[in-house]
mmCIF file of C-alpha atoms in Angstrom:
data_model
loop_
_atom_site.group_PDB
_atom_site.id
_atom_site.type_symbol
_atom_site.label_atom_id
_atom_site.label_comp_id
_atom_site.label_asym_id
_atom_site.label_seq_id
_atom_site.Cartn_x
_atom_site.Cartn_y
_atom_site.Cartn_z
ATOM 1 C CA MET A 21 -19.275 20.762 -28.099
ATOM 2 C CA LYS A 22 -18.258 16.912 -28.772
ATOM 3 C CA THR A 23 -15.761 16.081 -31.688
ATOM 4 C CA VAL A 24 -17.747 13.091 -33.356
ATOM 5 C CA ILE A 25 -15.715 11.028 -35.700
ATOM 6 C CA THR A 26 -17.562 9.008 -38.248
ATOM 7 C CA GLY A 27 -16.942 6.533 -40.687
ATOM 8 C CA ASN A 28 -17.611 3.061 -42.096
ATOM 9 C CA PHE A 29 -15.229 0.661 -40.483
ATOM 10 C CA ARG A 30 -14.708 -2.810 -40.453
ATOM 11 C CA PRO A 31 -12.969 -5.507 -38.705
ATOM 12 C CA ALA A 32 -10.058 -5.382 -41.780
ATOM 13 C CA PHE A 33 -9.396 -1.518 -41.242
ATOM 14 C CA PHE A 34 -7.335 -2.827 -38.319
ATOM 15 C CA PRO A 35 -5.062 -5.753 -39.625
ATOM 16 C CA SER A 36 -1.700 -4.592 -38.163
ATOM 17 C CA GLN A 37 -3.417 -4.126 -34.871
ATOM 18 C CA LEU A 38 -4.332 -8.038 -34.529
ATOM 19 C CA ASN A 39 -2.041 -10.600 -32.544
ATOM 20 C CA ARG A 40 0.925 -10.946 -34.570
ATOM 21 C CA ASN A 41 0.686 -14.810 -33.963
ATOM 22 C CA SER A 42 -2.658 -14.751 -35.388
ATOM 23 C CA SER A 43 -3.557 -16.479 -38.703
ATOM 24 C CA PRO A 44 -3.732 -13.906 -41.741
ATOM 25 C CA CYS A 45 -6.421 -11.590 -41.731
ATOM 26 C CA LEU A 46 -8.952 -13.268 -44.379
ATOM 27 C CA PHE A 47 -10.414 -9.761 -45.423
ATOM 28 C CA ARG A 48 -8.594 -7.328 -47.543
ATOM 29 C CA PRO A 49 -7.543 -4.436 -46.182
ATOM 30 C CA PHE A 50 -8.913 -1.186 -47.166
ATOM 31 C CA THR A 51 -9.564 2.246 -45.847
ATOM 32 C CA THR A 52 -12.612 4.457 -45.716
ATOM 33 C CA PRO A 53 -12.160 8.257 -45.524
ATOM 34 C CA LEU A 54 -12.935 9.666 -42.083
ATOM 35 C CA PHE A 55 -14.757 13.170 -41.599
ATOM 36 C CA ARG A 56 -14.356 15.129 -38.737
ATOM 37 C CA ARG A 57 -17.006 17.558 -37.859
ATOM 38 C CA ASN A 58 -18.380 19.536 -34.640
ATOM 39 C CA LEU A 59 -21.953 18.589 -33.641
ATOM 40 C CA PRO A 60 -23.840 20.058 -30.585
ATOM 41 C CA ALA A 61 -23.474 17.895 -27.463
ATOM 42 C CA GLY A 62 -26.094 15.080 -27.757
ATOM 43 C CA VAL A 63 -26.177 14.727 -31.391
ATOM 44 C CA ARG A 64 -25.009 11.328 -32.394
ATOM 45 C CA ALA A 65 -23.918 9.735 -35.734
ATOM 46 C CA PHE A 66 -23.496 5.946 -36.234
ATOM 47 C CA PRO A 67 -21.570 4.533 -35.886
ATOM 48 C CA THR A 68 -19.606 7.244 -33.901
ATOM 49 C CA ALA A 69 -16.286 7.552 -31.768
ATOM 50 C CA SER A 70 -17.275 10.360 -29.298
ATOM 51 C CA VAL A 71 -14.184 12.158 -27.754
ATOM 52 C CA GLU A 72 -14.614 14.716 -24.839
ATOM 53 C CA ASN A 73 -12.346 17.974 -25.532
ATOM 54 C CA LYS A 74 -11.969 19.017 -21.993
ATOM 55 C CA PRO A 75 -8.519 18.258 -20.912
ATOM 56 C CA THR A 76 -7.752 15.713 -18.363
ATOM 57 C CA GLU A 77 -5.709 16.893 -15.469
ATOM 58 C CA PRO A 78 -3.048 14.517 -14.526
ATOM 59 C CA ILE A 79 -3.384 13.021 -10.506
ATOM 60 C CA LEU A 80 -0.373 12.721 -8.343
ATOM 61 C CA VAL A 81 0.230 9.062 -8.135
ATOM 62 C CA GLU A 82 2.529 7.380 -5.594
ATOM 63 C CA LYS A 83 4.826 4.393 -7.260
ATOM 64 C CA GLU A 84 3.981 1.063 -5.235
ATOM 65 C CA GLU A 85 6.820 -1.332 -4.844
ATOM 66 C CA SER A 86 6.537 -4.447 -7.594
ATOM 67 C CA GLY A 87 5.516 -7.684 -6.583
ATOM 68 C CA GLY A 88 4.149 -6.229 -3.041
ATOM 69 C CA ASP A 89 0.746 -6.841 -1.287
ATOM 70 C CA ALA A 90 -0.021 -2.896 -1.515
ATOM 71 C CA GLY A 91 -3.637 -2.528 -1.479
ATOM 72 C CA LEU A 92 -4.900 -6.410 -1.207
ATOM 73 C CA ALA A 93 -7.614 -6.908 1.286
ATOM 74 C CA CYS A 94 -10.040 -9.103 2.690
ATOM 75 C CA PRO A 95 -13.005 -9.604 0.563
ATOM 76 C CA ILE A 96 -15.112 -10.137 3.718
ATOM 77 C CA CYS A 97 -14.254 -6.958 5.841
ATOM 78 C CA TYR A 98 -11.988 -5.137 3.427
ATOM 79 C CA ASP A 99 -9.344 -4.778 5.923
ATOM 80 C CA PRO A 100 -5.880 -4.701 5.059
ATOM 81 C CA LEU A 101 -4.359 -8.348 4.628
ATOM 82 C CA THR A 102 -0.927 -9.187 6.358
ATOM 83 C CA ARG A 103 1.327 -11.348 4.536
ATOM 84 C CA ILE A 104 2.305 -14.304 7.048
ATOM 85 C CA SER A 105 5.020 -16.154 4.748
ATOM 86 C CA ASP A 106 7.835 -14.428 3.124
ATOM 87 C CA SER A 107 7.141 -15.658 -0.507
ATOM 88 C CA PRO A 108 6.872 -12.515 -2.561
ATOM 89 C CA LEU A 109 3.311 -12.065 -4.455
ATOM 90 C CA TYR A 110 4.392 -12.048 -8.125
ATOM 91 C CA VAL A 111 3.721 -14.333 -10.751
ATOM 92 C CA GLY A 112 5.358 -17.575 -10.065
ATOM 93 C CA SER A 113 5.969 -17.161 -6.578
ATOM 94 C CA THR A 114 2.591 -17.341 -4.941
ATOM 95 C CA ALA A 115 2.852 -20.873 -4.091
ATOM 96 C CA GLY A 116 3.072 -21.202 -0.208
ATOM 97 C CA SER A 117 2.236 -17.192 0.044
ATOM 98 C CA ASN A 118 -0.472 -16.933 3.107
ATOM 99 C CA LEU A 119 -2.296 -13.745 3.934
ATOM 100 C CA GLN A 120 -4.295 -13.382 6.696
ATOM 101 C CA CYS A 121 -6.807 -10.491 7.815
ATOM 102 C CA ASN A 122 -6.151 -9.238 11.223
ATOM 103 C CA THR A 123 -9.970 -8.295 11.907
ATOM 104 C CA CYS A 124 -11.684 -11.358 10.875
ATOM 105 C CA LYS A 125 -8.875 -13.633 11.381
ATOM 106 C CA LYS A 126 -9.530 -15.499 7.805
ATOM 107 C CA THR A 127 -6.151 -16.497 6.468
ATOM 108 C CA TYR A 128 -6.002 -16.898 2.275
ATOM 109 C CA PHE A 129 -3.470 -19.186 0.441
ATOM 110 C CA GLY A 130 -1.948 -18.888 -2.613
ATOM 111 C CA ASN A 131 -1.122 -21.636 -5.063
ATOM 112 C CA GLU A 132 1.365 -22.194 -7.934
ATOM 113 C CA THR A 133 -0.781 -19.960 -10.120
ATOM 114 C CA HIS A 134 -2.343 -17.582 -7.997
ATOM 115 C CA LEU A 135 -3.586 -16.191 -4.598
ATOM 116 C CA ASP A 136 -7.331 -17.144 -4.373
ATOM 117 C CA LEU A 137 -9.005 -14.274 -2.792
ATOM 118 C CA VAL A 138 -12.781 -15.109 -2.988
ATOM 119 C CA ALA A 139 -15.032 -14.952 0.200
ATOM 120 C CA SER A 140 -15.618 -18.710 -0.337
ATOM 121 C CA SER A 141 -11.777 -19.185 -0.390
ATOM 122 C CA GLY A 142 -10.566 -22.531 1.995
ATOM 123 C CA SER A 143 -14.353 -23.736 2.270
ATOM 124 C CA LYS A 144 -14.423 -27.609 2.764
ATOM 125 C CA GLN A 145 -18.103 -28.310 2.179
ATOM 126 C CA TYR A 146 -19.552 -25.274 0.547
ATOM 127 C CA ASP A 147 -19.662 -25.107 -2.918
ATOM 128 C CA GLU A 148 -20.829 -21.842 -4.541
ATOM 129 C CA SER A 149 -22.048 -21.910 -8.720
ATOM 130 C CA MET A 150 -22.184 -18.814 -10.481
ATOM 131 C CA PRO A 151 -24.448 -17.569 -13.342
ATOM 132 C CA LEU A 152 -23.832 -19.417 -16.993
ATOM 133 C CA ALA A 153 -21.847 -16.618 -18.456
ATOM 134 C CA THR A 154 -19.638 -16.898 -15.308
ATOM 135 C CA GLU A 155 -19.198 -20.749 -15.011
ATOM 136 C CA MET A 156 -18.542 -21.107 -18.976
ATOM 137 C CA PHE A 157 -15.107 -19.353 -18.646
ATOM 138 C CA ARG A 158 -14.207 -21.491 -15.679
ATOM 139 C CA THR A 159 -14.173 -24.485 -17.756
ATOM 140 C CA PRO A 160 -10.626 -25.766 -18.797
ATOM 141 C CA VAL A 161 -12.036 -25.762 -22.717
ATOM 142 C CA VAL A 162 -12.935 -22.226 -23.121
ATOM 143 C CA SER A 163 -10.097 -21.026 -20.862
ATOM 144 C CA PHE A 164 -7.683 -23.042 -23.486
ATOM 145 C CA LEU A 165 -9.491 -21.437 -26.366
ATOM 146 C CA TYR A 166 -9.993 -17.886 -25.458
ATOM 147 C CA GLU A 167 -6.557 -16.777 -26.849
ATOM 148 C CA ARG A 168 -6.548 -19.439 -29.434
ATOM 149 C CA GLY A 169 -9.421 -18.362 -31.547
ATOM 150 C CA TRP A 170 -12.298 -17.319 -29.403
ATOM 151 C CA ARG A 171 -11.038 -13.830 -28.894
ATOM 152 C CA GLN A 172 -9.701 -13.386 -32.214
ATOM 153 C CA ASN A 173 -13.769 -13.843 -33.434
ATOM 154 C CA PHE A 174 -14.682 -10.608 -31.810
ATOM 155 C CA ILE A 175 -13.481 -8.569 -34.625
ATOM 156 C CA PHE A 176 -16.698 -9.368 -36.783
ATOM 157 C CA GLY A 177 -18.445 -7.462 -33.969
ATOM 158 C CA GLY A 178 -16.148 -4.556 -34.116
ATOM 159 C CA PHE A 179 -13.447 -4.962 -31.976
ATOM 160 C CA PRO A 180 -10.361 -3.626 -33.425
ATOM 161 C CA GLY A 181 -7.654 -6.126 -31.806
ATOM 162 C CA PRO A 182 -5.927 -6.544 -28.464
ATOM 163 C CA GLU A 183 -3.353 -4.062 -29.404
ATOM 164 C CA LYS A 184 -5.386 -1.665 -30.884
ATOM 165 C CA GLU A 185 -7.601 -1.698 -28.167
ATOM 166 C CA PHE A 186 -4.530 -1.296 -25.752
ATOM 167 C CA ASP A 187 -3.141 1.934 -27.550
ATOM 168 C CA MET A 188 -7.071 3.421 -27.329
ATOM 169 C CA ALA A 189 -7.135 2.510 -23.627
ATOM 170 C CA GLN A 190 -3.724 3.914 -23.056
ATOM 171 C CA ASN A 191 -4.670 7.328 -24.342
ATOM 172 C CA TYR A 192 -7.555 7.324 -21.473
ATOM 173 C CA LEU A 193 -5.079 6.266 -19.027
ATOM 174 C CA LYS A 194 -2.478 8.824 -19.642
ATOM 175 C CA PRO A 195 -3.326 10.793 -16.441
ATOM 176 C CA VAL A 196 -2.448 8.214 -14.212
ATOM 177 C CA LEU A 197 0.546 6.403 -15.825
ATOM 178 C CA GLY A 198 3.155 5.569 -13.455
ATOM 179 C CA GLY A 199 0.422 3.784 -10.944
ATOM 180 C CA ASN A 200 -0.870 0.815 -10.409
ATOM 181 C CA ILE A 201 -3.687 -0.936 -12.378
ATOM 182 C CA ILE A 202 -5.974 -3.776 -11.976
ATOM 183 C CA ASP A 203 -7.066 -5.605 -15.109
ATOM 184 C CA ALA A 204 -10.279 -6.907 -13.689
ATOM 185 C CA SER A 205 -11.882 -10.372 -15.725
ATOM 186 C CA CYS A 206 -8.460 -10.428 -17.133
ATOM 187 C CA GLY A 207 -9.095 -13.933 -18.516
ATOM 188 C CA SER A 208 -5.848 -15.553 -19.936
ATOM 189 C CA GLY A 209 -4.015 -12.339 -19.424
ATOM 190 C CA MET A 210 -4.166 -11.038 -22.871
ATOM 191 C CA PHE A 211 -4.363 -7.126 -21.586
ATOM 192 C CA SER A 212 -2.284 -7.746 -18.472
ATOM 193 C CA ARG A 213 0.509 -8.793 -20.327
ATOM 194 C CA LEU A 214 0.296 -5.662 -22.389
ATOM 195 C CA PHE A 215 0.272 -3.411 -19.200
ATOM 196 C CA ALA A 216 3.018 -5.158 -17.901
ATOM 197 C CA LYS A 217 5.554 -4.943 -20.775
ATOM 198 C CA SER A 218 4.497 -1.523 -21.436
ATOM 199 C CA GLY A 219 6.360 -0.339 -18.320
ATOM 200 C CA LEU A 220 3.735 2.322 -18.107
ATOM 201 C CA PHE A 221 2.511 1.037 -14.561
ATOM 202 C CA SER A 222 3.964 0.121 -11.071
ATOM 203 C CA GLN A 223 2.116 -2.564 -10.784
ATOM 204 C CA VAL A 224 -0.329 -4.706 -12.541
ATOM 205 C CA ILE A 225 -3.037 -7.047 -10.493
ATOM 206 C CA ALA A 226 -4.641 -9.436 -12.707
ATOM 207 C CA LEU A 227 -8.199 -10.562 -11.356
ATOM 208 C CA ASP A 228 -10.453 -13.446 -12.376
ATOM 209 C CA TYR A 229 -13.062 -15.632 -11.012
ATOM 210 C CA SER A 230 -11.827 -18.365 -13.281
ATOM 211 C CA GLU A 231 -9.042 -20.480 -11.836
ATOM 212 C CA ASN A 232 -8.415 -21.883 -15.236
ATOM 213 C CA MET A 233 -8.079 -18.614 -16.785
ATOM 214 C CA LEU A 234 -5.649 -17.526 -14.355
ATOM 215 C CA ARG A 235 -3.875 -20.988 -15.127
ATOM 216 C CA GLN A 236 -3.779 -19.771 -18.658
ATOM 217 C CA CYS A 237 -2.582 -16.500 -17.886
ATOM 218 C CA TYR A 238 0.135 -17.960 -15.942
ATOM 219 C CA GLU A 239 1.305 -20.292 -18.604
ATOM 220 C CA PHE A 240 1.174 -17.694 -21.329
ATOM 221 C CA ILE A 241 3.706 -15.314 -19.077
ATOM 222 C CA GLU A 242 5.957 -18.336 -18.422
ATOM 223 C CA LYS A 243 6.161 -18.669 -22.058
ATOM 224 C CA GLU A 244 7.320 -14.999 -22.459
ATOM 225 C CA GLU A 245 11.041 -14.108 -22.710
ATOM 226 C CA SER A 246 12.199 -11.261 -20.340
ATOM 227 C CA PHE A 247 8.750 -10.780 -18.960
ATOM 228 C CA PRO A 248 8.870 -8.435 -16.082
ATOM 229 C CA ILE A 249 7.077 -10.934 -13.613
ATOM 230 C CA GLU A 250 7.752 -8.845 -10.685
ATOM 231 C CA LYS A 251 5.367 -6.566 -11.708
ATOM 232 C CA VAL A 252 2.471 -8.960 -12.027
ATOM 233 C CA THR A 253 -0.034 -10.398 -9.197
ATOM 234 C CA LEU A 254 -2.447 -13.233 -10.229
ATOM 235 C CA VAL A 255 -5.621 -12.933 -8.095
ATOM 236 C CA ARG A 256 -8.758 -15.219 -7.976
ATOM 237 C CA ALA A 257 -11.374 -12.359 -6.963
ATOM 238 C CA ASP A 258 -15.191 -11.925 -7.746
ATOM 239 C CA ILE A 259 -15.986 -8.630 -9.470
ATOM 240 C CA SER A 260 -18.559 -8.010 -7.011
ATOM 241 C CA ARG A 261 -16.714 -8.389 -3.715
ATOM 242 C CA LEU A 262 -12.950 -6.938 -4.626
ATOM 243 C CA PRO A 263 -10.390 -8.027 -2.182
ATOM 244 C CA LEU A 264 -8.614 -4.316 -2.367
ATOM 245 C CA LYS A 265 -8.739 -1.602 0.227
ATOM 246 C CA SER A 266 -10.861 1.511 -0.762
ATOM 247 C CA SER A 267 -9.135 4.223 -2.603
ATOM 248 C CA SER A 268 -6.242 2.325 -3.634
ATOM 249 C CA VAL A 269 -6.093 1.891 -7.239
ATOM 250 C CA ASP A 270 -5.007 4.400 -9.740
ATOM 251 C CA ALA A 271 -6.914 2.524 -12.921
ATOM 252 C CA VAL A 272 -9.025 -0.163 -13.510
ATOM 253 C CA HIS A 273 -9.631 -1.879 -16.913
ATOM 254 C CA ALA A 274 -12.294 -4.387 -17.910
ATOM 255 C CA GLY A 275 -11.632 -5.786 -21.440
ATOM 256 C CA ALA A 276 -14.938 -7.264 -22.964
ATOM 257 C CA ALA A 277 -16.382 -8.072 -19.667
ATOM 258 C CA LEU A 278 -19.037 -5.804 -18.445
ATOM 259 C CA HIS A 279 -21.630 -7.802 -20.239
ATOM 260 C CA CYS A 280 -20.476 -10.999 -18.525
ATOM 261 C CA TRP A 281 -20.880 -9.707 -15.312
ATOM 262 C CA PRO A 282 -23.803 -11.056 -13.284
ATOM 263 C CA SER A 283 -24.901 -7.449 -11.848
ATOM 264 C CA PRO A 284 -22.450 -4.790 -13.622
ATOM 265 C CA SER A 285 -23.954 -2.040 -10.981
ATOM 266 C CA THR A 286 -22.614 -4.026 -8.055
ATOM 267 C CA ALA A 287 -19.310 -4.492 -9.978
ATOM 268 C CA VAL A 288 -19.042 -1.085 -11.360
ATOM 269 C CA ALA A 289 -19.857 0.498 -7.533
ATOM 270 C CA GLU A 290 -16.885 -1.977 -6.060
ATOM 271 C CA ILE A 291 -14.648 -0.371 -9.104
ATOM 272 C CA SER A 292 -15.613 3.031 -7.661
ATOM 273 C CA ARG A 293 -15.000 2.028 -4.175
ATOM 274 C CA VAL A 294 -11.656 1.087 -4.881
ATOM 275 C CA LEU A 295 -10.149 3.895 -7.067
ATOM 276 C CA ARG A 296 -8.252 6.613 -6.030
ATOM 277 C CA PRO A 297 -9.808 9.989 -6.363
ATOM 278 C CA GLY A 298 -9.409 10.879 -9.838
ATOM 279 C CA GLY A 299 -8.453 7.050 -10.610
ATOM 280 C CA ILE A 300 -9.969 6.126 -14.145
ATOM 281 C CA PHE A 301 -12.212 3.120 -15.102
ATOM 282 C CA VAL A 302 -11.731 1.936 -18.655
ATOM 283 C CA ALA A 303 -13.571 -1.056 -20.307
ATOM 284 C CA THR A 304 -15.024 -2.280 -23.864
ATOM 285 C CA THR A 305 -18.302 -4.082 -24.298
ATOM 286 C CA TYR A 306 -20.593 -4.334 -27.121
ATOM 287 C CA ILE A 307 -24.110 -2.588 -27.852
ATOM 288 C CA LEU A 308 -27.213 -3.945 -29.731
ATOM 289 C CA ASP A 309 -28.509 -0.923 -31.090
ATOM 290 C CA GLY A 310 -28.995 0.558 -34.840
ATOM 291 C CA PRO A 311 -31.283 -2.221 -36.450
ATOM 292 C CA PHE A 312 -31.459 -4.131 -33.471
ATOM 293 C CA ALA A 313 -33.480 -1.585 -31.766
ATOM 294 C CA PHE A 314 -36.408 -2.320 -33.862
ATOM 295 C CA VAL A 315 -36.355 -5.751 -32.762
ATOM 296 C CA PRO A 316 -39.893 -6.146 -30.738
ATOM 297 C CA PHE A 317 -39.986 -6.921 -27.469
ATOM 298 C CA LEU A 318 -35.994 -6.682 -27.166
ATOM 299 C CA ARG A 319 -35.904 -5.480 -23.558
ATOM 300 C CA THR A 320 -38.301 -8.372 -21.993
ATOM 301 C CA PHE A 321 -35.817 -10.715 -24.649
ATOM 302 C CA ARG A 322 -32.957 -9.181 -22.719
ATOM 303 C CA GLN A 323 -34.792 -9.824 -19.152
ATOM 304 C CA ASN A 324 -35.216 -13.409 -19.935
ATOM 305 C CA ILE A 325 -31.342 -13.935 -21.227
ATOM 306 C CA MET A 326 -30.297 -12.089 -18.420
ATOM 307 C CA GLY A 327 -32.240 -14.354 -15.870
ATOM 308 C CA ILE A 328 -31.240 -17.695 -17.508
ATOM 309 C CA ALA A 329 -27.208 -16.534 -18.335
ATOM 310 C CA GLY A 330 -26.420 -14.174 -16.088
ATOM 311 C CA GLY A 331 -24.832 -11.680 -18.637
ATOM 312 C CA HIS A 332 -26.260 -8.293 -19.712
ATOM 313 C CA ILE A 333 -27.219 -6.850 -23.040
ATOM 314 C CA PHE A 334 -26.511 -3.052 -23.015
ATOM 315 C CA LEU A 335 -28.792 -1.101 -25.740
ATOM 316 C CA SER A 336 -27.210 2.416 -26.105
ATOM 317 C CA GLU A 337 -24.286 4.332 -24.620
ATOM 318 C CA ARG A 338 -26.867 6.503 -22.286
ATOM 319 C CA GLU A 339 -27.126 3.126 -20.533
ATOM 320 C CA LEU A 340 -23.599 2.796 -19.839
ATOM 321 C CA GLU A 341 -23.486 6.329 -18.913
ATOM 322 C CA ASP A 342 -26.314 6.045 -16.321
ATOM 323 C CA LEU A 343 -24.673 3.045 -14.865
ATOM 324 C CA CYS A 344 -21.185 5.061 -14.244
ATOM 325 C CA ARG A 345 -23.079 7.900 -12.915
ATOM 326 C CA THR A 346 -25.279 6.037 -10.442
ATOM 327 C CA CYS A 347 -22.290 4.151 -9.219
ATOM 328 C CA GLY A 348 -20.001 7.567 -8.522
ATOM 329 C CA LEU A 349 -18.010 7.803 -11.612
ATOM 330 C CA VAL A 350 -18.087 11.376 -13.494
ATOM 331 C CA GLY A 351 -16.760 12.205 -17.014
ATOM 332 C CA PHE A 352 -18.213 9.584 -19.096
ATOM 333 C CA THR A 353 -16.950 9.441 -22.601
ATOM 334 C CA TYR A 354 -16.635 6.737 -25.257
ATOM 335 C CA MET A 355 -15.758 5.614 -28.686
ATOM 336 C CA ARG A 356 -17.638 3.215 -31.121
ATOM 337 C CA ASN A 357 -17.156 1.033 -33.860
ATOM 338 C CA ARG A 358 -20.421 -0.875 -35.123
ATOM 339 C CA ARG A 359 -21.245 -3.156 -31.953
ATOM 340 C CA PHE A 360 -17.975 -2.342 -30.154
ATOM 341 C CA VAL A 361 -17.827 0.373 -27.425
ATOM 342 C CA MET A 362 -14.980 1.765 -25.090
ATOM 343 C CA ILE A 363 -15.987 3.672 -22.334
ATOM 344 C CA SER A 364 -14.300 5.754 -19.846
ATOM 345 C CA ALA A 365 -14.971 7.560 -16.446
ATOM 346 C CA ARG A 366 -13.226 8.483 -13.360
ATOM 347 C CA LYS A 367 -13.888 8.951 -9.903
ATOM 348 C CA ARG A 368 -14.488 12.182 -8.611
ATOM 349 C CA SER A 369 -11.226 14.250 -7.338
#
């Protein structure tokens, strides 16, 4: 049996959960009664929030030393990286940091804001462009606007707001609290900062392919008072080639990112590789179902959009569940609010 929570949610249902620095909500807050009922497994109401009743056994996590290079690996051969310089790797201390792979002998460098751990790092002639959905977020304009209005507009699609989403993710992550967490495709670091300030994780590694997004993340952290910088490392990385050792991570979070990845299956397979047994993957994205399911040739249209933009459009929760299953993750569960969906799955123990 699954417990299914049904109700007619609207973005205004969560006004207190939005960024406190945002402009006042333009909607009049109201609530709609929620009705809880037990339905046979597989029965789905719309919109729904499905929660598994099976208790999750906590897994033993070993706390990492803050600001260390634990878990970082060469994105070419996945062997551990050795720190050459004495500089710590946390925020504000990566300038002049050198990491070397003892296997392929490649050296990776850090600048003022982040470590550059993509495979093409250090190339002088070769330049690699990514699909439009990725390149757009590398631009200075989009990176600057992302947390200054762009992300706030997600409420119109059912995203409840960063603080509420953080609370929802935290419930899924309870079994691995105290361990390390990767904030994949972290953008301007909205959730990376929340994870660090919560004190619930020993280390936060914020990953993004966009140099400008990481620069914004660095600037936001610099403006925070009493921020635990020793717990956060900013890393430029390719989601399809994570610079992390296998089975070295307790949790991976990806907020509003799945639909932007050129190959979600390659990315989730990488996430499965780096998770420790029992490690948890939590992600949010959106689903085009309901009335969109009756749009003629929707799947063909999706293929064309994917070919042009390089992003992905998900049409059902079953598609996301199948994605996780084929990449070695189990225990899939999800919560829905209109187009918004939060999913969670774990690596088999």
